[in-house]
Coordinates of C-alpha atoms and ligand atoms in Angstrom, one line a residue:
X1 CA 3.0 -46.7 44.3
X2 CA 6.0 -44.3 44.0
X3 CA 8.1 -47.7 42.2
X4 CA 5.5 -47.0 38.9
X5 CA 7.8 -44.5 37.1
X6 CA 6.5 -42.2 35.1
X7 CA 3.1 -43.6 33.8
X8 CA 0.9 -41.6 31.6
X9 CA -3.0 -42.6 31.2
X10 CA -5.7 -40.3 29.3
X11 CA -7.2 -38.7 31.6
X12 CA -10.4 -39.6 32.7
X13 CA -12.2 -36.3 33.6
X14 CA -12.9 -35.0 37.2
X15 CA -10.9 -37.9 38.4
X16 CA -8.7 -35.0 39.9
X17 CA -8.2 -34.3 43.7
X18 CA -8.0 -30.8 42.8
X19 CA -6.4 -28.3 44.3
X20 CA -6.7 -25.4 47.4
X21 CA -5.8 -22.8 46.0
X22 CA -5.7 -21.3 42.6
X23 CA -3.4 -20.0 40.6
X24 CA -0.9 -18.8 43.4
X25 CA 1.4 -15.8 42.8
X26 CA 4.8 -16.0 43.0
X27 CA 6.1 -12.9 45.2
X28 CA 9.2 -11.7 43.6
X29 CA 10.1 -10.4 46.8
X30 CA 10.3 -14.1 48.1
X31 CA 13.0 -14.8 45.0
X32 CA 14.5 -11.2 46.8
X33 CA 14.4 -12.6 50.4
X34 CA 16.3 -16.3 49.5
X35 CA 18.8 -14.5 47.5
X36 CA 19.5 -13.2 51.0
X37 CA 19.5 -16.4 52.9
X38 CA 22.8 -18.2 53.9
X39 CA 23.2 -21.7 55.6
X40 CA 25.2 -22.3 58.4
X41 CA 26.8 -25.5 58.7
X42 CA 29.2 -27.3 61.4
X43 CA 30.9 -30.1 60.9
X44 CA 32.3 -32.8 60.7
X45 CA 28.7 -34.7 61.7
X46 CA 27.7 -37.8 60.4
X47 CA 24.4 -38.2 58.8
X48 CA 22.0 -42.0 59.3
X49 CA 18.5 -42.8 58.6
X50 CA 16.2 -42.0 54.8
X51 CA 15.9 -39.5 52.8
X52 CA 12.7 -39.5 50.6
X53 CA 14.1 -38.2 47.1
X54 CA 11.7 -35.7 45.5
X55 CA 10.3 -35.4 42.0
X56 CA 12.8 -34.8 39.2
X57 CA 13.3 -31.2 38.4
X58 CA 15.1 -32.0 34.8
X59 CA 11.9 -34.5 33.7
X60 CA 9.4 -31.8 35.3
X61 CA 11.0 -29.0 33.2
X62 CA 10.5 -30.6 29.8
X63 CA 7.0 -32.3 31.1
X64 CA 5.5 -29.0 31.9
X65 CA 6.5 -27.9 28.8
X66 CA 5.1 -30.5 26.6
X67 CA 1.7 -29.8 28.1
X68 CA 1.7 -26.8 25.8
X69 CA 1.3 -29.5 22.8
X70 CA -2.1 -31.3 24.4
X71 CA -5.3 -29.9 23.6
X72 CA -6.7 -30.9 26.9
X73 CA -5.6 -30.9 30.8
X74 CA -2.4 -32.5 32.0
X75 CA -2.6 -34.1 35.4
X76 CA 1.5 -34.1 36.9
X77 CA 1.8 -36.0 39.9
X78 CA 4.9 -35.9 42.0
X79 CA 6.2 -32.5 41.2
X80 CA 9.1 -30.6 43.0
X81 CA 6.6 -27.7 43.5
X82 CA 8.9 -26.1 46.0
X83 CA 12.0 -25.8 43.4
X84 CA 12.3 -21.7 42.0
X85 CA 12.8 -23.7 38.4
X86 CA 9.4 -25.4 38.7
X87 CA 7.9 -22.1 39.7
X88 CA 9.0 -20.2 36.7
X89 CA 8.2 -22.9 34.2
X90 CA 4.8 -22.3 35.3
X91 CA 4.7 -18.7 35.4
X92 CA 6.3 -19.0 32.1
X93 CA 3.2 -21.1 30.8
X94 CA 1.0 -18.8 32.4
X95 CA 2.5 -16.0 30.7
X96 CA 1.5 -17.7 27.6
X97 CA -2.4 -18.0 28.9
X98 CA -2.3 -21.5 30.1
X99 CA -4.4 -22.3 33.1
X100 CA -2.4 -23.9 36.2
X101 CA -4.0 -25.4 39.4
X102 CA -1.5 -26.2 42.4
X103 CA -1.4 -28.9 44.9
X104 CA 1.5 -28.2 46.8
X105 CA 0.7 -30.6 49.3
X106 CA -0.3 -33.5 47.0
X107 CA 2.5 -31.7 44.6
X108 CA 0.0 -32.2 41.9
X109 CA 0.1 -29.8 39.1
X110 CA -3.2 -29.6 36.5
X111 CA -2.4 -28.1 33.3
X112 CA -4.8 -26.3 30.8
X113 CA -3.3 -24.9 27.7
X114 CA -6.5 -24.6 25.8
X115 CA -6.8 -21.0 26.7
X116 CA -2.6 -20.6 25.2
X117 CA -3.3 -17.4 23.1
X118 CA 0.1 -16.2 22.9
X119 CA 3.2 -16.9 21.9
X120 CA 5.9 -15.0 23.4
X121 CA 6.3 -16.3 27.2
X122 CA 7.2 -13.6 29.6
X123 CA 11.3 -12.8 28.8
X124 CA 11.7 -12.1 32.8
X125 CA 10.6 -15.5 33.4
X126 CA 12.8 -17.4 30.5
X127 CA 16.4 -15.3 31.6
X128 CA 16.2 -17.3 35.1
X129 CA 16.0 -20.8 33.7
X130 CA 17.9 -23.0 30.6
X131 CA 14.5 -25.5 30.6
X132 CA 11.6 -22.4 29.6
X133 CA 13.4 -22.3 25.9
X134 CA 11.9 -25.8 25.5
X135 CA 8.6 -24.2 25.0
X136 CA 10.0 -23.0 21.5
X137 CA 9.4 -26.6 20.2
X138 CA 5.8 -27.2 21.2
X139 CA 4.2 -23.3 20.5
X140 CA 5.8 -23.8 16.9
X141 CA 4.2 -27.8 16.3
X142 CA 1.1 -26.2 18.0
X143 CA 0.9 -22.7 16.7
X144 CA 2.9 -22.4 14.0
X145 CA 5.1 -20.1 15.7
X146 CA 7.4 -18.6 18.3
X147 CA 8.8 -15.4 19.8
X148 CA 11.3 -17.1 22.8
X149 CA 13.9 -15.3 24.4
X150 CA 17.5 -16.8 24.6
X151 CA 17.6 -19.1 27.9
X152 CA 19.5 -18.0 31.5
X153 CA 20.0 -21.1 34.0
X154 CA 23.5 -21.5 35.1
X155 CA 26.5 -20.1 33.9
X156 CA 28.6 -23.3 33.5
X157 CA 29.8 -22.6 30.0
X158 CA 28.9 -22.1 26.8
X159 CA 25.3 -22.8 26.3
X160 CA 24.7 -22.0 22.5
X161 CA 20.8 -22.9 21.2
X162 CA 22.3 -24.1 17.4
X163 CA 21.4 -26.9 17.7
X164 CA 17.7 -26.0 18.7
X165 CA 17.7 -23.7 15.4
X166 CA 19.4 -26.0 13.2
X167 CA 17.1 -28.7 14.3
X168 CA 13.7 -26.6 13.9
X169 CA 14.7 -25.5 10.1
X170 CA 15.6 -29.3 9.2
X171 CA 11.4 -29.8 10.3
X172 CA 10.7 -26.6 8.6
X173 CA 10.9 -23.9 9.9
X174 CA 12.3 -20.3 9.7
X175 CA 14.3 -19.1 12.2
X176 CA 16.3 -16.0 13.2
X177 CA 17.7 -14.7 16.2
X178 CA 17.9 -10.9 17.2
X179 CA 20.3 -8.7 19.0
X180 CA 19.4 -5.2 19.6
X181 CA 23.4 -4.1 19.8
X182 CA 24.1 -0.2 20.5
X183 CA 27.3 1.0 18.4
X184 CA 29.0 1.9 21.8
X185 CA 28.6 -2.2 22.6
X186 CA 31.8 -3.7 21.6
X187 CA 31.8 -7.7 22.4
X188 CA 34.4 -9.3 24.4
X189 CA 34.4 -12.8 22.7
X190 CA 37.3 -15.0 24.9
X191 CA 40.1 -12.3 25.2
X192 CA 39.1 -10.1 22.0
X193 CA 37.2 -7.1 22.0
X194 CA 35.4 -7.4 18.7
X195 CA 32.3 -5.3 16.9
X196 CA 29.8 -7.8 16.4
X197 CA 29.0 -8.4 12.6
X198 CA 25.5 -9.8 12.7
X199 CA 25.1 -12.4 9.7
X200 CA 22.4 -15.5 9.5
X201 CA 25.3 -17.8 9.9
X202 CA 26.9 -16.8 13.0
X203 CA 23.7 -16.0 14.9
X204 CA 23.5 -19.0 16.6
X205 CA 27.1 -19.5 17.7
X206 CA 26.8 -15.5 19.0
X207 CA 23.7 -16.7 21.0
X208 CA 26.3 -18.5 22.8
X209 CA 28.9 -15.7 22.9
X210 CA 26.9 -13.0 23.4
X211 CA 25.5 -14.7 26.4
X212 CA 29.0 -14.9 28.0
X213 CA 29.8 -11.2 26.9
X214 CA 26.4 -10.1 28.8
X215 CA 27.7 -12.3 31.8
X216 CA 31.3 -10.2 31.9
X217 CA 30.4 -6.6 31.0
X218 CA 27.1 -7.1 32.8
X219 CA 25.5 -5.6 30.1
X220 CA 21.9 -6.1 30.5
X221 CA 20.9 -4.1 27.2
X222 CA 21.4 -6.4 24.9
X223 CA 20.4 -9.8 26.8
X224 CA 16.8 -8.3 27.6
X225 CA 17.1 -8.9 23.5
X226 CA 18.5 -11.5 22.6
X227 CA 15.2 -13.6 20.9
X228 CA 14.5 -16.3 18.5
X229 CA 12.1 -15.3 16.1
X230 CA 10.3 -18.7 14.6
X231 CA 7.4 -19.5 12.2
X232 CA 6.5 -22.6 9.7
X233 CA 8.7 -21.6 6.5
X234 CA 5.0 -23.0 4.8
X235 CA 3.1 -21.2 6.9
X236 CA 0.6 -24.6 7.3
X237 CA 2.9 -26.2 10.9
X238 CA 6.0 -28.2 10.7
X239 CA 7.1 -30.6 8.3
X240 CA 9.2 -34.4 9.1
X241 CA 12.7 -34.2 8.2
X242 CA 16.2 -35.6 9.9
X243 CA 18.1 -33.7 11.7
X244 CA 22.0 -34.8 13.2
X245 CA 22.4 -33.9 16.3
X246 CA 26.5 -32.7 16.4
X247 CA 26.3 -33.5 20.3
X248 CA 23.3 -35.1 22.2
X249 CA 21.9 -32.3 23.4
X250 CA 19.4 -33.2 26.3
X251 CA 17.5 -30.2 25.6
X252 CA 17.9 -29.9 22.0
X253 CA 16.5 -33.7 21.6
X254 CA 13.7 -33.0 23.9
X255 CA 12.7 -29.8 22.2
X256 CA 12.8 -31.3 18.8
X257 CA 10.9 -34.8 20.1
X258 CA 8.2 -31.7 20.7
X259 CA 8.1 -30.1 17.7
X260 CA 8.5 -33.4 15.7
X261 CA 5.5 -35.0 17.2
X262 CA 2.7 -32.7 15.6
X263 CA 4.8 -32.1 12.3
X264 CA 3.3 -33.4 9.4
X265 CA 5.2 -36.3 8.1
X266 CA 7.7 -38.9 9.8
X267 CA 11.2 -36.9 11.4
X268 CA 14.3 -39.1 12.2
X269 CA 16.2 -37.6 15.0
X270 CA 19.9 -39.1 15.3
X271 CA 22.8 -39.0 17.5
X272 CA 20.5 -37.6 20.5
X273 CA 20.6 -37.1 23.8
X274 CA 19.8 -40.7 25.7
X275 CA 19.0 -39.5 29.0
X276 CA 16.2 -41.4 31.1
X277 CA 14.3 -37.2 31.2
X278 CA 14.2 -37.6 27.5
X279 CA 12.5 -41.2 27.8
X280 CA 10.4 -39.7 30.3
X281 CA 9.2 -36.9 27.8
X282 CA 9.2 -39.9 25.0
X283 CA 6.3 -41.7 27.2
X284 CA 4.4 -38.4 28.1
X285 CA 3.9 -38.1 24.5
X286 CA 3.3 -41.3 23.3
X287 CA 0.2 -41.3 25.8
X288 CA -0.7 -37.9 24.7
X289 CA -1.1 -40.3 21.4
X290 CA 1.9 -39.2 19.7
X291 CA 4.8 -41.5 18.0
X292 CA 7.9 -41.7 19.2
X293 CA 9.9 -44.4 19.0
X294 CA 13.4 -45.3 20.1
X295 CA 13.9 -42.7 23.0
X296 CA 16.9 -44.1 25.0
X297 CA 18.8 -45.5 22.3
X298 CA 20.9 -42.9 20.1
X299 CA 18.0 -42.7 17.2
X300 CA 14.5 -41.4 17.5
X301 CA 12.0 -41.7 14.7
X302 CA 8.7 -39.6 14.8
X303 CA 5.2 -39.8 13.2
X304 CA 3.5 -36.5 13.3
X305 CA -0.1 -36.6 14.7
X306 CA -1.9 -33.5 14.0
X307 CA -3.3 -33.1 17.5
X308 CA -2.7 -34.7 21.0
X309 CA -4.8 -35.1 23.9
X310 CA -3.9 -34.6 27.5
X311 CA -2.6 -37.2 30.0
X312 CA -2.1 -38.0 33.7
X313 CA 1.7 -38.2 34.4
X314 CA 4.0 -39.3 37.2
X315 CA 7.2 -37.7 37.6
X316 CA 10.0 -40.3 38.6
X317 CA 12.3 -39.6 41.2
X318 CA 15.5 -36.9 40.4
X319 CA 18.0 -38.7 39.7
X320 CA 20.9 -36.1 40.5
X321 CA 19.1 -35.7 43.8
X322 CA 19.0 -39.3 45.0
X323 CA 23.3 -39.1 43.7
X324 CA 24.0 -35.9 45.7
X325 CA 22.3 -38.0 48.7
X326 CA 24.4 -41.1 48.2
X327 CA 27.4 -38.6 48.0
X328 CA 25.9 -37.2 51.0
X329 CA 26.4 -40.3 53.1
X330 CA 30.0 -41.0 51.6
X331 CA 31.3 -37.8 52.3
X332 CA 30.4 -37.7 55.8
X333 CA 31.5 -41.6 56.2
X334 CA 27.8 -42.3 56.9
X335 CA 25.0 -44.8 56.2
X336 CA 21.6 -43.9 54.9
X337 CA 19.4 -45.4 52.7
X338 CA 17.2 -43.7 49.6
X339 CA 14.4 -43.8 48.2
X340 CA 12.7 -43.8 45.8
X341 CA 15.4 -44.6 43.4
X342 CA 16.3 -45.8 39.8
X343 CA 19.8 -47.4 40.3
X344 CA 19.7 -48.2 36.4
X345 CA 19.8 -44.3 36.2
X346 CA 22.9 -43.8 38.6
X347 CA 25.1 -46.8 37.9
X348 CA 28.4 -44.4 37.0
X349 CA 28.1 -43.2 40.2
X350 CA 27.5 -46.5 42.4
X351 CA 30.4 -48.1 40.4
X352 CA 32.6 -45.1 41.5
X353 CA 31.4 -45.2 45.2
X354 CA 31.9 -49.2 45.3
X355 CA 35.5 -48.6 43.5
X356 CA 36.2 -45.9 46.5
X357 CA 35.1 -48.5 49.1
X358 CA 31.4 -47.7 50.1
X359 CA 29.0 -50.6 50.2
X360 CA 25.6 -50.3 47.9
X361 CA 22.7 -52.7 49.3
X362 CA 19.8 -52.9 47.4
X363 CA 17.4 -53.2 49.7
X364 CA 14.1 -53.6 47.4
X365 CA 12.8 -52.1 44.0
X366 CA 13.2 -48.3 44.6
X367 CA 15.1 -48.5 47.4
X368 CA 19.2 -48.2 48.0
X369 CA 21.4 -48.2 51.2
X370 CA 24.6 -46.5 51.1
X371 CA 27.5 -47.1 53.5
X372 CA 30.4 -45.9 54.4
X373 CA 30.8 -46.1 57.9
X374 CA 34.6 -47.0 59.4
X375 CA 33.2 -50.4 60.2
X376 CA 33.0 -51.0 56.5
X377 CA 35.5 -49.3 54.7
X378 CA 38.3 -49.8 57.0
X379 CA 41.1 -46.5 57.0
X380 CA 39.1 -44.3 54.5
X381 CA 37.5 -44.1 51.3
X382 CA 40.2 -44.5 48.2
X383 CA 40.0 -41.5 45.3
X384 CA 38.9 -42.7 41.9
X385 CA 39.2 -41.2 38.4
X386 CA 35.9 -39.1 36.9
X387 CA 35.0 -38.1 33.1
X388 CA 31.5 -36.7 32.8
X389 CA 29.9 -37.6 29.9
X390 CA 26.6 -37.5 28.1
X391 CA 24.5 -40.2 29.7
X392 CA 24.9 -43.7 30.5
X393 CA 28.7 -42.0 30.8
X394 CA 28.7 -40.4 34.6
X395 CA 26.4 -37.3 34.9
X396 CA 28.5 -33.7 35.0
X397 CA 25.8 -32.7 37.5
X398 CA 27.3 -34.7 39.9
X399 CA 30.6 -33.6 39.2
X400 CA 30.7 -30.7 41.8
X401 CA 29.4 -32.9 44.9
X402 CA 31.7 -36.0 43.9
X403 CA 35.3 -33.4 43.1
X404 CA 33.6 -32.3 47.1
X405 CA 34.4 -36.2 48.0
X406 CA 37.4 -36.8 46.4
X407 CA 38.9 -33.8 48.5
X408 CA 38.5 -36.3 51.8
X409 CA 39.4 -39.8 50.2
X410 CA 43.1 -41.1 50.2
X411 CA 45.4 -40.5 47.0
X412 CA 44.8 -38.3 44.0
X413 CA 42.1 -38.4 41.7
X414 CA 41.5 -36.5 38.1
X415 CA 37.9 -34.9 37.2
X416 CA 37.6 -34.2 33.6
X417 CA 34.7 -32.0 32.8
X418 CA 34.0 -33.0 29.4
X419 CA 30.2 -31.7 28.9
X420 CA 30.0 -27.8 29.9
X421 CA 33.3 -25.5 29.6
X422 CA 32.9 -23.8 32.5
X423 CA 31.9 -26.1 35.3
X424 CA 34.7 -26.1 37.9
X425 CA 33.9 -22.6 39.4
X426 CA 33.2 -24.8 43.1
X427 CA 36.6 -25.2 43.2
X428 CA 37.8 -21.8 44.2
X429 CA 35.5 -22.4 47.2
X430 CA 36.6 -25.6 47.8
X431 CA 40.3 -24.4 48.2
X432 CA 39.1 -21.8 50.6
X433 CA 37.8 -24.9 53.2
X434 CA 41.7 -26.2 52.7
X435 CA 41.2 -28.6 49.8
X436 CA 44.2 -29.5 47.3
X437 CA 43.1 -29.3 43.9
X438 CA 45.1 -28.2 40.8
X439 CA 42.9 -26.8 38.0
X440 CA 44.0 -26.9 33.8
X441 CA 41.2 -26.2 31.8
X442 CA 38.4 -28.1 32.3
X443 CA 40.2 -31.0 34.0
X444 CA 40.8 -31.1 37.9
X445 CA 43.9 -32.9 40.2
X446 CA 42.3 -33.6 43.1
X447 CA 44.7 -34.0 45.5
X448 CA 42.8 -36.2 48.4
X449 CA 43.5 -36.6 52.4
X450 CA 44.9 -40.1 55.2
X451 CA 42.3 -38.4 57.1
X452 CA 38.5 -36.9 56.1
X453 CA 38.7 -34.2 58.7
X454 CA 41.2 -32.3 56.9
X455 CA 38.6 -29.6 55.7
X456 CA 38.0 -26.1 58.0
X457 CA 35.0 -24.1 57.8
X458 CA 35.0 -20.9 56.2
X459 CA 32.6 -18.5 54.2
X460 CA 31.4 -19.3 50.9
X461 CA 29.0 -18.3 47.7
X462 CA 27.6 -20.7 46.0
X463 CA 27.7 -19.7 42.3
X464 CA 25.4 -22.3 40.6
X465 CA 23.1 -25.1 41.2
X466 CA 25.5 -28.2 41.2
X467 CA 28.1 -26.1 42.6
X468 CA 26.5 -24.6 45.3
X469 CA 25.4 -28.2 46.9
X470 CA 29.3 -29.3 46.9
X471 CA 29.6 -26.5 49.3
X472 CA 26.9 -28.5 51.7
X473 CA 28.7 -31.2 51.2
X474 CA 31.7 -29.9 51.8
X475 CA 30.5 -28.2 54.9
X476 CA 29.0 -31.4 56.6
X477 CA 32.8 -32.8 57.1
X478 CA 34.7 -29.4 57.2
X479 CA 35.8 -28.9 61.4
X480 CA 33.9 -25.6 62.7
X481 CA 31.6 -23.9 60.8
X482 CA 30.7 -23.2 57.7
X483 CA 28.4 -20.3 56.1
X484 CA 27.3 -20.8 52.4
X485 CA 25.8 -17.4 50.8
X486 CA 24.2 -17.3 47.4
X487 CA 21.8 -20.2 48.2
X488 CA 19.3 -19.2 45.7
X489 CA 20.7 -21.3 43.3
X490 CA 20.5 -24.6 45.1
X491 CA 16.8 -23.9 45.8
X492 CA 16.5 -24.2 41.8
X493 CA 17.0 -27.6 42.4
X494 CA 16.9 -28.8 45.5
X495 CA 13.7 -29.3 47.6
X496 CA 13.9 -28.5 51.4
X497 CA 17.4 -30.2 51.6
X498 CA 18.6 -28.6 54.4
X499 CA 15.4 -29.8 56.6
X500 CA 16.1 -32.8 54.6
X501 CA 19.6 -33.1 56.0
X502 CA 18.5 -31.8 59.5
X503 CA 16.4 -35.1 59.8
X504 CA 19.2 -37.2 58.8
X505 CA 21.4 -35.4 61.7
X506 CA 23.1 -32.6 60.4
X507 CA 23.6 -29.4 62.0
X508 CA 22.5 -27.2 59.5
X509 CA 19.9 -24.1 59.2
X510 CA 19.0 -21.2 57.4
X511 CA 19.0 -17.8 58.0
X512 CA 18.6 -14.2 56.5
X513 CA 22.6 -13.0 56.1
X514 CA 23.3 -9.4 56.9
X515 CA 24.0 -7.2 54.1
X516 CA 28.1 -7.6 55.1
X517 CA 27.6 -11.2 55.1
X518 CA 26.3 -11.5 51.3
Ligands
EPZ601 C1 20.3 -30.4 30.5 O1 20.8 -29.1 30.1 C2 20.1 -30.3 32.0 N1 19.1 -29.2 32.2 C3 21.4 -29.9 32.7 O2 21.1 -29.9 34.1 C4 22.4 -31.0 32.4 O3 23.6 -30.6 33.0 C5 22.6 -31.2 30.9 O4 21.3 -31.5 30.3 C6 23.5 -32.3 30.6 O5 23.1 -33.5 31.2 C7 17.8 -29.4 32.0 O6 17.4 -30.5 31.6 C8 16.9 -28.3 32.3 P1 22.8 -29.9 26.8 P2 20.9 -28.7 28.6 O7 22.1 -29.2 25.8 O8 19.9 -29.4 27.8 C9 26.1 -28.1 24.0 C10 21.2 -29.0 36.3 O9 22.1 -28.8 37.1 N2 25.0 -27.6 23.1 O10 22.8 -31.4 26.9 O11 21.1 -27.3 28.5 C11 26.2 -27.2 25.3 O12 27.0 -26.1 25.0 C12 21.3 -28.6 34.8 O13 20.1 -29.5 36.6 C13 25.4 -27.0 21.9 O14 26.6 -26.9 21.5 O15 22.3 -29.4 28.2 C14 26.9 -28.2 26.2 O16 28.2 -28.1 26.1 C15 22.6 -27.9 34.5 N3 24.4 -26.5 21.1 C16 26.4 -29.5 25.8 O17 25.8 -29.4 24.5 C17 23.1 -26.5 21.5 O18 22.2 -26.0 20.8 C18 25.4 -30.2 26.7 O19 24.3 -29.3 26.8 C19 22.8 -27.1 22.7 C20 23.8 -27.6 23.5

């Protein structure tokens, strides 16, 4: 079953295994008590045997928030339940009055947004992840409006919404963004101290700023404000239009493909984001009985439906999971073999690992085999050029774990961050294990090893998501041990990987740090 990607039927009603229990709530104190944990790692070990990839979290994300457009239940098979992201997605959809019934075990999520009477989802909730301002899209198509506070997730860079509000006015609507700033807040934009001037035209671009400002003077004043304010200009719903995308946003595409569907009138969408997530959201709807056509190529044209009905949805395997996995094995010289995968979605990366000497097997429909044992790649693995790039180009969340490889491959390599301006903060951690890389900008000189052993344990904080699981990585071939603090941010997106990697060999665990330790 798990090769059927993604389908979407109607959903035929109390078909459902439902759930055991109801509506759990999520202790903050849990959130407290991982923030706390570290992981212990010693190394170098070599990993063998398969690794059963979870549900993507990226698909889930924008998935869960489409359910806000159907006017009946959602049935989500396959979710990463266990993921902090997933968990505030639905307390964010809760927030809004939405009805959410948990199968952790089945990892089945039903979905009833009939009872959505609000819309304003709970600001705590949105500041912890980038995917909860997607809601802004469907609760302005459905309800004609939305009160959404500016997004949190990590802090790799820049992470302006103008294309979200430029996109939402080209299908109608009116939108504004508000800052509460006190006189005595000065903004530090790049190395300036400046007085922020709020004007319409700059709003957007200071959603970016501002964000970074908060981040550096720590200032939470002015992010607990920081909203967009959204209504239909008409005051009917949202009207077609076409909208340019300067950059293929993944999340701006998704959240207009939202809004689009249940605007009145055709929209053409172009230069978007071509992702397989956004396909998956493009099929989602399209069995919800919407009209969207052309997701995965770089144009999306959309006939507005006034209402859509629920569906039954699989979510396909993550993607960035299954590469961190195949990274996994090449790091540590290993072979293990995944599944369920897409290799369509991933083939950047298994050109790069063939190019650095592993062997890819295919070894059926969903299934890969990586390898990278002595036997078959002779002295060591060889370094390779990287560019991340908006998809098919090679995926910047795999940036962090790959730089992690290159540091134990033979010759130098470059990694050119070319999607987020501020996504080689694993590096300084890197260094600390012993590894020679040379940073200018947002491009890296990796300066690789004869030898993989060259790494040492040491301590570390992981910092974000992406960056924090290079640090694993790391730490798998790194001699003696290695503690990784700041863990929080890898269980955003990573489901059980250290009992995951436990069962593939590694000597890893988990466990509460002292205070000194954090
Ligand atoms: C999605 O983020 C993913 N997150 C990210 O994964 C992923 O790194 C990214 O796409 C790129 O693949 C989710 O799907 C929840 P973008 P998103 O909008 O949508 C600029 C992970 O580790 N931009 O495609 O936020 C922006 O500054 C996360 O799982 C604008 O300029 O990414 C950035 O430079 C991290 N204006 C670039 O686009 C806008 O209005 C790419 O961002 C929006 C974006």
């Amino acid at each position: 079953m798990a090769t059927s990607l993604c389908y979407a039927k109607p959903l035929k009603p109390f078909s459902l295994r439902l759930p055991q229990t109801q509506n759990p709530q999520i202790p903050t104190q849990t959130t407290q008590i991982r923030e706390a944990e570290t992981l212990t790692i010693t190394g170098p070990t070599q990993l063998s045997g398969h690794v059963p990839i979870s549900g993507s979290k990226n698909s889930s994300l924008c998935l869960l928030a489409a359910t806000l457009l159907c006017s009946n239940s959602c049935l989500l098979h396959n979710v990463p339940t266990g993921l902090s992201d997933t968990k505030a997605m639905l307390s964010i959809l809760r927030s809004l009055g939405a009805k959410i019934e948990f199968n952790e075990r089945n990892k089945e999520i039903l979905v009833n947004t009939d009872g959505v009477g609000r819309v304003e989802p709970c600001l705590e909730e949105m500041r912890k992840i980038r995917g909860g301002f997607f809601v802004i899209g469907p609760l302005l198509a459905r309800f004609g409006e939305a009160v959404v506070g500016l997004p949190g997730g990590c802090d790799i860079g820049e992470r302006p919404v103008d294309l979200y509000v430029r996109g939402l006015r080209a299908l109608g609507a009116a939108v504004e963004i508000t800052f509460k700033i006190f006189p005595w807040q000065f903004l530090i934009c790049g190395n300036r101290l400046c007085k922020p001037t709020i004007s319409h035209s700059n709003t957007e671009k200071m959603a970016g700023i501002a964000n970074f400002c908060i981040i550096t003077s720590d200032d939470t004043g002015l992010q607990r404000d920081g909203r967009v304010l959204a209504h239909s200009a008409n005051g009917k719903g949202l009207v077609g239009g076409s909208f340019h995308l300067d950059f293929p946003s993944v999340g701006a595409t998704e959240t207009l493909m939202m809004a689009a569907s249940m605007a009145d009138g055709v929209t053409v969408l172009s230069n978007v984001a071509k992702e397989p997530e956004v396909i998956d959201l493009a099929r989602f709807l399209n069995d919800s009985g919407a009209c969207v056509y052309g997701a995965g190529s770089d144009k999306l044209l959309i006939k507005g439906k006034c209402q859509l009905r629920g569906c039954e949805c699989y979510v396909p395997p993550d993607r960035i999971e299954a590469g961190t996995f195949m990274l996994a094995a090449a790091i540590t010289r290993s072979l293990i073999s995944i599944s369920p995968v897409t290799p369509s979605h991933l083939s950047c990366l298994i050109d790069k690992l063939k190019i650095a000497g592993c062997k890819i097997t295919r070894c059926n429909n969903d299934t890969l085999e990586v390898s990278a044992i002595p036997e078959n790649v002779c002295e060591n693995l060889r370094g390779f050029n990287v560019r991340t790039s908006p998809f098919p180009g090679f995926p910047t969340d795999l940036q962090p774990p790959t730089m992690a490889l290159l540091t134990t491959c033979s010759g130098s390599s470059i990694v050119e961050e070319s999607v987020f301006d501020r996504r080689l903060g694993h590096v300084r951690e890197l260094q600390k294990l012993g590894a020679k890389i040379q940073v200018c900008g947002s491009t890296a000189l990796v300066f690789g090893r004869e030898t993989r052993s060259a790494l040492h344990g040491s301590q570390l904080r992981a910092a974000d998501l992406r960056g924090g699981v290079a640090l694993v990585l790391a730490g798998l071939v790194a001699e003696g041990t290695t503690q990784i603090s700041g863990i929080g941010h890898i269980g955003r997106g990573y489901e059980n990987l250290d009992t995951k990697l436990q069962f593939l060999g590694a000597d890893i665990k988990r466990s509460i740090a002292m205070a000194s330790q954090l």
